[in-house]
Amino acid sequence: VESFLERAPFPLLLENEAAFQVAYWIGNTGNNFGLHTDMFTEQFLCQHQGTKEVLLLLPEDASLVDPFPFLDTTLYYKSRSRSVKNLPGAAREVLRIVMQPGDVLYMPSWWWHEVRTLEGPSCSTTYRFHLKDADGFLKVMNLFYQFHKSAAEYGTGDLAKHLRSFFSHALQPSKKTGEGWFIPLVSCGLGFALGWLW
């Protein structure tokens, strides 16, 4: 571990006062961190040894990346398809980066990414900065999951079906022609769920 840390210096571009997390990644040729998003997290990926391929995408329609349904599992930040190659054609339009030792890649929040080691052994680090909405988002998503799980276990499960349709309806763009309808509908859905949870 000590020899690895010597090859993973602290990047000078980061402020000393900034709050962040550091993750160390060690892998061999062919290792693939499946398609996922880190949601409300910005990060720098620093390559120290070996070669990695990074595929980045942010489709307008999130269903194209095939995320796990957040009402069924807490793995909603991962793709059920696991790899970009398994996605429909429109979702395979990605930014492809090949990282060599010394390269640094900035990954904005919410961008989906798949990382594969082309030549190993590979050593890299990520420096992660959680945005101000990260904790609140995770709390709400986990509450949604727990609330739906409890509703599914209650009686015949009809309440869970109703809640899914309620949330689905609230998250659809309004058919009204004016502006300002989308946020109230989403707020209504969130407020309803949180009211039941607390």
PDB file of N, CA and C in Angstrom, residues 96-154:
ATOM      1  N   ARG A  96     -15.492   8.783 -25.472  1.00  0.00           N
ATOM      2  CA  ARG A  96     -14.535   7.724 -25.128  1.00  0.00           C
ATOM      3  C   ARG A  96     -13.179   8.356 -24.856  1.00  0.00           C
ATOM      4  N   ILE A  97     -12.621   8.031 -23.701  1.00  0.00           N
ATOM      5  CA  ILE A  97     -11.327   8.552 -23.302  1.00  0.00           C
ATOM      6  C   ILE A  97     -10.426   7.382 -22.945  1.00  0.00           C
ATOM      7  N   VAL A  98      -9.203   7.381 -23.472  1.00  0.00           N
ATOM      8  CA  VAL A  98      -8.197   6.399 -23.070  1.00  0.00           C
ATOM      9  C   VAL A  98      -7.190   7.127 -22.191  1.00  0.00           C
ATOM     10  N   MET A  99      -7.062   6.665 -20.952  1.00  0.00           N
ATOM     11  CA  MET A  99      -6.219   7.342 -19.973  1.00  0.00           C
ATOM     12  C   MET A  99      -4.885   6.628 -19.802  1.00  0.00           C
ATOM     13  N   GLN A 100      -3.816   7.418 -19.922  1.00  0.00           N
ATOM     14  CA  GLN A 100      -2.460   6.939 -19.722  1.00  0.00           C
ATOM     15  C   GLN A 100      -1.945   7.466 -18.382  1.00  0.00           C
ATOM     16  N   PRO A 101      -0.857   6.902 -17.858  1.00  0.00           N
ATOM     17  CA  PRO A 101      -0.294   7.420 -16.615  1.00  0.00           C
ATOM     18  C   PRO A 101      -0.032   8.925 -16.697  1.00  0.00           C
ATOM     19  N   GLY A 102      -0.489   9.649 -15.681  1.00  0.00           N
ATOM     20  CA  GLY A 102      -0.333  11.101 -15.648  1.00  0.00           C
ATOM     21  C   GLY A 102      -1.567  11.850 -16.113  1.00  0.00           C
ATOM     22  N   ASP A 103      -2.525  11.158 -16.738  1.00  0.00           N
ATOM     23  CA  ASP A 103      -3.744  11.809 -17.215  1.00  0.00           C
ATOM     24  C   ASP A 103      -4.715  12.037 -16.059  1.00  0.00           C
ATOM     25  N   VAL A 104      -5.468  13.136 -16.154  1.00  0.00           N
ATOM     26  CA  VAL A 104      -6.515  13.466 -15.184  1.00  0.00           C
ATOM     27  C   VAL A 104      -7.796  13.747 -15.954  1.00  0.00           C
ATOM     28  N   LEU A 105      -8.897  13.145 -15.546  1.00  0.00           N
ATOM     29  CA  LEU A 105     -10.186  13.329 -16.203  1.00  0.00           C
ATOM     30  C   LEU A 105     -11.189  13.893 -15.207  1.00  0.00           C
ATOM     31  N   TYR A 106     -11.842  14.983 -15.577  1.00  0.00           N
ATOM     32  CA  TYR A 106     -12.919  15.543 -14.760  1.00  0.00           C
ATOM     33  C   TYR A 106     -14.241  14.917 -15.187  1.00  0.00           C
ATOM     34  N   MET A 107     -15.001  14.397 -14.226  1.00  0.00           N
ATOM     35  CA  MET A 107     -16.313  13.814 -14.514  1.00  0.00           C
ATOM     36  C   MET A 107     -17.380  14.607 -13.775  1.00  0.00           C
ATOM     37  N   PRO A 108     -18.254  15.289 -14.516  1.00  0.00           N
ATOM     38  CA  PRO A 108     -19.312  16.092 -13.876  1.00  0.00           C
ATOM     39  C   PRO A 108     -20.339  15.211 -13.169  1.00  0.00           C
ATOM     40  N   SER A 109     -21.116  15.824 -12.311  1.00  0.00           N
ATOM     41  CA  SER A 109     -22.156  15.092 -11.601  1.00  0.00           C
ATOM     42  C   SER A 109     -23.172  14.521 -12.584  1.00  0.00           C
ATOM     43  N   TRP A 110     -23.711  13.377 -12.216  1.00  0.00           N
ATOM     44  CA  TRP A 110     -24.781  12.670 -12.921  1.00  0.00           C
ATOM     45  C   TRP A 110     -24.345  11.983 -14.211  1.00  0.00           C
ATOM     46  N   TRP A 111     -23.163  12.263 -14.742  1.00  0.00           N
ATOM     47  CA  TRP A 111     -22.755  11.583 -15.965  1.00  0.00           C
ATOM     48  C   TRP A 111     -22.551  10.099 -15.675  1.00  0.00           C
ATOM     49  N   TRP A 112     -23.148   9.253 -16.516  1.00  0.00           N
ATOM     50  CA  TRP A 112     -22.975   7.811 -16.405  1.00  0.00           C
ATOM     51  C   TRP A 112     -21.616   7.454 -16.992  1.00  0.00           C
ATOM     52  N   HIS A 113     -20.936   6.478 -16.412  1.00  0.00           N
ATOM     53  CA  HIS A 113     -19.617   6.119 -16.907  1.00  0.00           C
ATOM     54  C   HIS A 113     -19.331   4.632 -16.676  1.00  0.00           C
ATOM     55  N   GLU A 114     -18.551   4.108 -17.595  1.00  0.00           N
ATOM     56  CA  GLU A 114     -18.070   2.729 -17.527  1.00  0.00           C
ATOM     57  C   GLU A 114     -16.557   2.804 -17.673  1.00  0.00           C
ATOM     58  N   VAL A 115     -15.849   2.149 -16.762  1.00  0.00           N
ATOM     59  CA  VAL A 115     -14.385   2.231 -16.738  1.00  0.00           C
ATOM     60  C   VAL A 115     -13.813   0.820 -16.877  1.00  0.00           C
ATOM     61  N   ARG A 116     -12.925   0.655 -17.859  1.00  0.00           N
ATOM     62  CA  ARG A 116     -12.349  -0.673 -18.112  1.00  0.00           C
ATOM     63  C   ARG A 116     -10.834  -0.557 -18.223  1.00  0.00           C
ATOM     64  N   THR A 117     -10.119  -1.488 -17.606  1.00  0.00           N
ATOM     65  CA  THR A 117      -8.665  -1.511 -17.693  1.00  0.00           C
ATOM     66  C   THR A 117      -8.246  -2.158 -19.010  1.00  0.00           C
ATOM     67  N   LEU A 118      -7.529  -1.403 -19.835  1.00  0.00           N
ATOM     68  CA  LEU A 118      -7.050  -1.922 -21.113  1.00  0.00           C
ATOM     69  C   LEU A 118      -5.717  -2.635 -20.956  1.00  0.00           C
ATOM     70  N   GLU A 119      -4.817  -2.036 -20.180  1.00  0.00           N
ATOM     71  CA  GLU A 119      -3.508  -2.630 -19.924  1.00  0.00           C
ATOM     72  C   GLU A 119      -3.206  -2.522 -18.437  1.00  0.00           C
ATOM     73  N   GLY A 120      -3.025  -3.664 -17.794  1.00  0.00           N
ATOM     74  CA  GLY A 120      -2.769  -3.651 -16.361  1.00  0.00           C
ATOM     75  C   GLY A 120      -1.400  -4.200 -16.031  1.00  0.00           C
ATOM     76  N   PRO A 121      -1.050  -4.170 -14.770  1.00  0.00           N
ATOM     77  CA  PRO A 121      -1.899  -3.708 -13.670  1.00  0.00           C
ATOM     78  C   PRO A 121      -2.127  -2.203 -13.734  1.00  0.00           C
ATOM     79  N   SER A 122      -3.292  -1.790 -13.246  1.00  0.00           N
ATOM     80  CA  SER A 122      -3.678  -0.385 -13.289  1.00  0.00           C
ATOM     81  C   SER A 122      -3.845   0.144 -11.872  1.00  0.00           C
ATOM     82  N   CYS A 123      -3.339   1.356 -11.660  1.00  0.00           N
ATOM     83  CA  CYS A 123      -3.521   2.053 -10.389  1.00  0.00           C
ATOM     84  C   CYS A 123      -4.076   3.446 -10.683  1.00  0.00           C
ATOM     85  N   SER A 124      -5.130   3.812  -9.996  1.00  0.00           N
ATOM     86  CA  SER A 124      -5.713   5.139 -10.185  1.00  0.00           C
ATOM     87  C   SER A 124      -6.408   5.572  -8.908  1.00  0.00           C
ATOM     88  N   THR A 125      -6.698   6.855  -8.839  1.00  0.00           N
ATOM     89  CA  THR A 125      -7.443   7.395  -7.708  1.00  0.00           C
ATOM     90  C   THR A 125      -8.540   8.311  -8.221  1.00  0.00           C
ATOM     91  N   THR A 126      -9.616   8.408  -7.463  1.00  0.00           N
ATOM     92  CA  THR A 126     -10.637   9.419  -7.742  1.00  0.00           C
ATOM     93  C   THR A 126     -10.750  10.318  -6.513  1.00  0.00           C
ATOM     94  N   TYR A 127     -10.890  11.601  -6.806  1.00  0.00           N
ATOM     95  CA  TYR A 127     -11.106  12.614  -5.774  1.00  0.00           C
ATOM     96  C   TYR A 127     -12.526  13.124  -5.959  1.00  0.00           C
ATOM     97  N   ARG A 128     -13.397  12.828  -5.000  1.00  0.00           N
ATOM     98  CA  ARG A 128     -14.836  13.046  -5.148  1.00  0.00           C
ATOM     99  C   ARG A 128     -15.305  14.215  -4.283  1.00  0.00           C
ATOM    100  N   PHE A 129     -16.084  15.069  -4.922  1.00  0.00           N
ATOM    101  CA  PHE A 129     -16.657  16.224  -4.237  1.00  0.00           C
ATOM    102  C   PHE A 129     -18.172  16.104  -4.277  1.00  0.00           C
ATOM    103  N   HIS A 130     -18.790  15.909  -3.115  1.00  0.00           N
ATOM    104  CA  HIS A 130     -20.235  15.764  -3.045  1.00  0.00           C
ATOM    105  C   HIS A 130     -20.887  17.143  -3.071  1.00  0.00           C
ATOM    106  N   LEU A 131     -21.834  17.340  -3.987  1.00  0.00           N
ATOM    107  CA  LEU A 131     -22.532  18.611  -4.095  1.00  0.00           C
ATOM    108  C   LEU A 131     -23.525  18.766  -2.946  1.00  0.00           C
ATOM    109  N   LYS A 132     -24.001  19.979  -2.749  1.00  0.00           N
ATOM    110  CA  LYS A 132     -24.831  20.268  -1.573  1.00  0.00           C
ATOM    111  C   LYS A 132     -26.125  19.463  -1.540  1.00  0.00           C
ATOM    112  N   ASP A 133     -26.625  19.036  -2.695  1.00  0.00           N
ATOM    113  CA  ASP A 133     -27.881  18.279  -2.729  1.00  0.00           C
ATOM    114  C   ASP A 133     -27.689  16.775  -2.558  1.00  0.00           C
ATOM    115  N   ALA A 134     -26.439  16.306  -2.455  1.00  0.00           N
ATOM    116  CA  ALA A 134     -26.179  14.865  -2.440  1.00  0.00           C
ATOM    117  C   ALA A 134     -26.858  14.168  -1.267  1.00  0.00           C
ATOM    118  N   ASP A 135     -26.652  14.650  -0.064  1.00  0.00           N
ATOM    119  CA  ASP A 135     -27.216  13.984   1.109  1.00  0.00           C
ATOM    120  C   ASP A 135     -28.740  14.000   1.091  1.00  0.00           C
ATOM    121  N   GLY A 136     -29.336  15.147   0.727  1.00  0.00           N
ATOM    122  CA  GLY A 136     -30.789  15.245   0.678  1.00  0.00           C
ATOM    123  C   GLY A 136     -31.384  14.303  -0.353  1.00  0.00           C
ATOM    124  N   PHE A 137     -30.731  14.208  -1.514  1.00  0.00           N
ATOM    125  CA  PHE A 137     -31.219  13.318  -2.574  1.00  0.00           C
ATOM    126  C   PHE A 137     -31.180  11.864  -2.113  1.00  0.00           C
ATOM    127  N   LEU A 138     -30.058  11.446  -1.545  1.00  0.00           N
ATOM    128  CA  LEU A 138     -29.933  10.059  -1.089  1.00  0.00           C
ATOM    129  C   LEU A 138     -30.962   9.741  -0.008  1.00  0.00           C
ATOM    130  N   LYS A 139     -31.198  10.694   0.876  1.00  0.00           N
ATOM    131  CA  LYS A 139     -32.172  10.480   1.947  1.00  0.00           C
ATOM    132  C   LYS A 139     -33.565  10.286   1.359  1.00  0.00           C
ATOM    133  N   VAL A 140     -33.957  11.151   0.427  1.00  0.00           N
ATOM    134  CA  VAL A 140     -35.284  11.045  -0.185  1.00  0.00           C
ATOM    135  C   VAL A 140     -35.426   9.735  -0.946  1.00  0.00           C
ATOM    136  N   MET A 141     -34.402   9.349  -1.726  1.00  0.00           N
ATOM    137  CA  MET A 141     -34.482   8.116  -2.502  1.00  0.00           C
ATOM    138  C   MET A 141     -34.604   6.897  -1.590  1.00  0.00           C
ATOM    139  N   ASN A 142     -33.837   6.886  -0.515  1.00  0.00           N
ATOM    140  CA  ASN A 142     -33.922   5.761   0.416  1.00  0.00           C
ATOM    141  C   ASN A 142     -35.261   5.722   1.138  1.00  0.00           C
ATOM    142  N   LEU A 143     -35.828   6.896   1.420  1.00  0.00           N
ATOM    143  CA  LEU A 143     -37.153   6.937   2.035  1.00  0.00           C
ATOM    144  C   LEU A 143     -38.224   6.440   1.071  1.00  0.00           C
ATOM    145  N   PHE A 144     -38.114   6.836  -0.199  1.00  0.00           N
ATOM    146  CA  PHE A 144     -39.028   6.321  -1.220  1.00  0.00           C
ATOM    147  C   PHE A 144     -38.973   4.792  -1.236  1.00  0.00           C
ATOM    148  N   TYR A 145     -37.761   4.257  -1.250  1.00  0.00           N
ATOM    149  CA  TYR A 145     -37.579   2.810  -1.303  1.00  0.00           C
ATOM    150  C   TYR A 145     -38.219   2.131  -0.090  1.00  0.00           C
ATOM    151  N   GLN A 146     -37.938   2.647   1.108  1.00  0.00           N
ATOM    152  CA  GLN A 146     -38.477   2.050   2.324  1.00  0.00           C
ATOM    153  C   GLN A 146     -40.002   2.162   2.378  1.00  0.00           C
ATOM    154  N   PHE A 147     -40.513   3.320   1.957  1.00  0.00           N
ATOM    155  CA  PHE A 147     -41.958   3.533   1.971  1.00  0.00           C
ATOM    156  C   PHE A 147     -42.657   2.563   1.018  1.00  0.00           C
ATOM    157  N   HIS A 148     -42.098   2.415  -0.190  1.00  0.00           N
ATOM    158  CA  HIS A 148     -42.696   1.505  -1.156  1.00  0.00           C
ATOM    159  C   HIS A 148     -42.599   0.059  -0.676  1.00  0.00           C
ATOM    160  N   LYS A 149     -41.490  -0.304  -0.057  1.00  0.00           N
ATOM    161  CA  LYS A 149     -41.321  -1.663   0.459  1.00  0.00           C
ATOM    162  C   LYS A 149     -42.369  -1.957   1.521  1.00  0.00           C
ATOM    163  N   SER A 150     -42.610  -1.003   2.426  1.00  0.00           N
ATOM    164  CA  SER A 150     -43.623  -1.187   3.467  1.00  0.00           C
ATOM    165  C   SER A 150     -45.018  -1.305   2.860  1.00  0.00           C
ATOM    166  N   ALA A 151     -45.290  -0.459   1.845  1.00  0.00           N
ATOM    167  CA  ALA A 151     -46.600  -0.494   1.193  1.00  0.00           C
ATOM    168  C   ALA A 151     -46.813  -1.817   0.465  1.00  0.00           C
ATOM    169  N   ALA A 152     -45.752  -2.354  -0.132  1.00  0.00           N
ATOM    170  CA  ALA A 152     -45.865  -3.623  -0.859  1.00  0.00           C
ATOM    171  C   ALA A 152     -46.161  -4.777   0.083  1.00  0.00           C
ATOM    172  N   GLU A 153     -45.705  -4.666   1.322  1.00  0.00           N
ATOM    173  CA  GLU A 153     -45.927  -5.736   2.301  1.00  0.00           C
ATOM    174  C   GLU A 153     -47.263  -5.597   3.015  1.00  0.00           C
ATOM    175  N   TYR A 154     -47.984  -4.515   2.746  1.00  0.00           N
ATOM    176  CA  TYR A 154     -49.244  -4.249   3.426  1.00  0.00           C
ATOM    177  C   TYR A 154     -50.400  -4.816   2.618  1.00  0.00           C
TER     178      TYR A 154
END
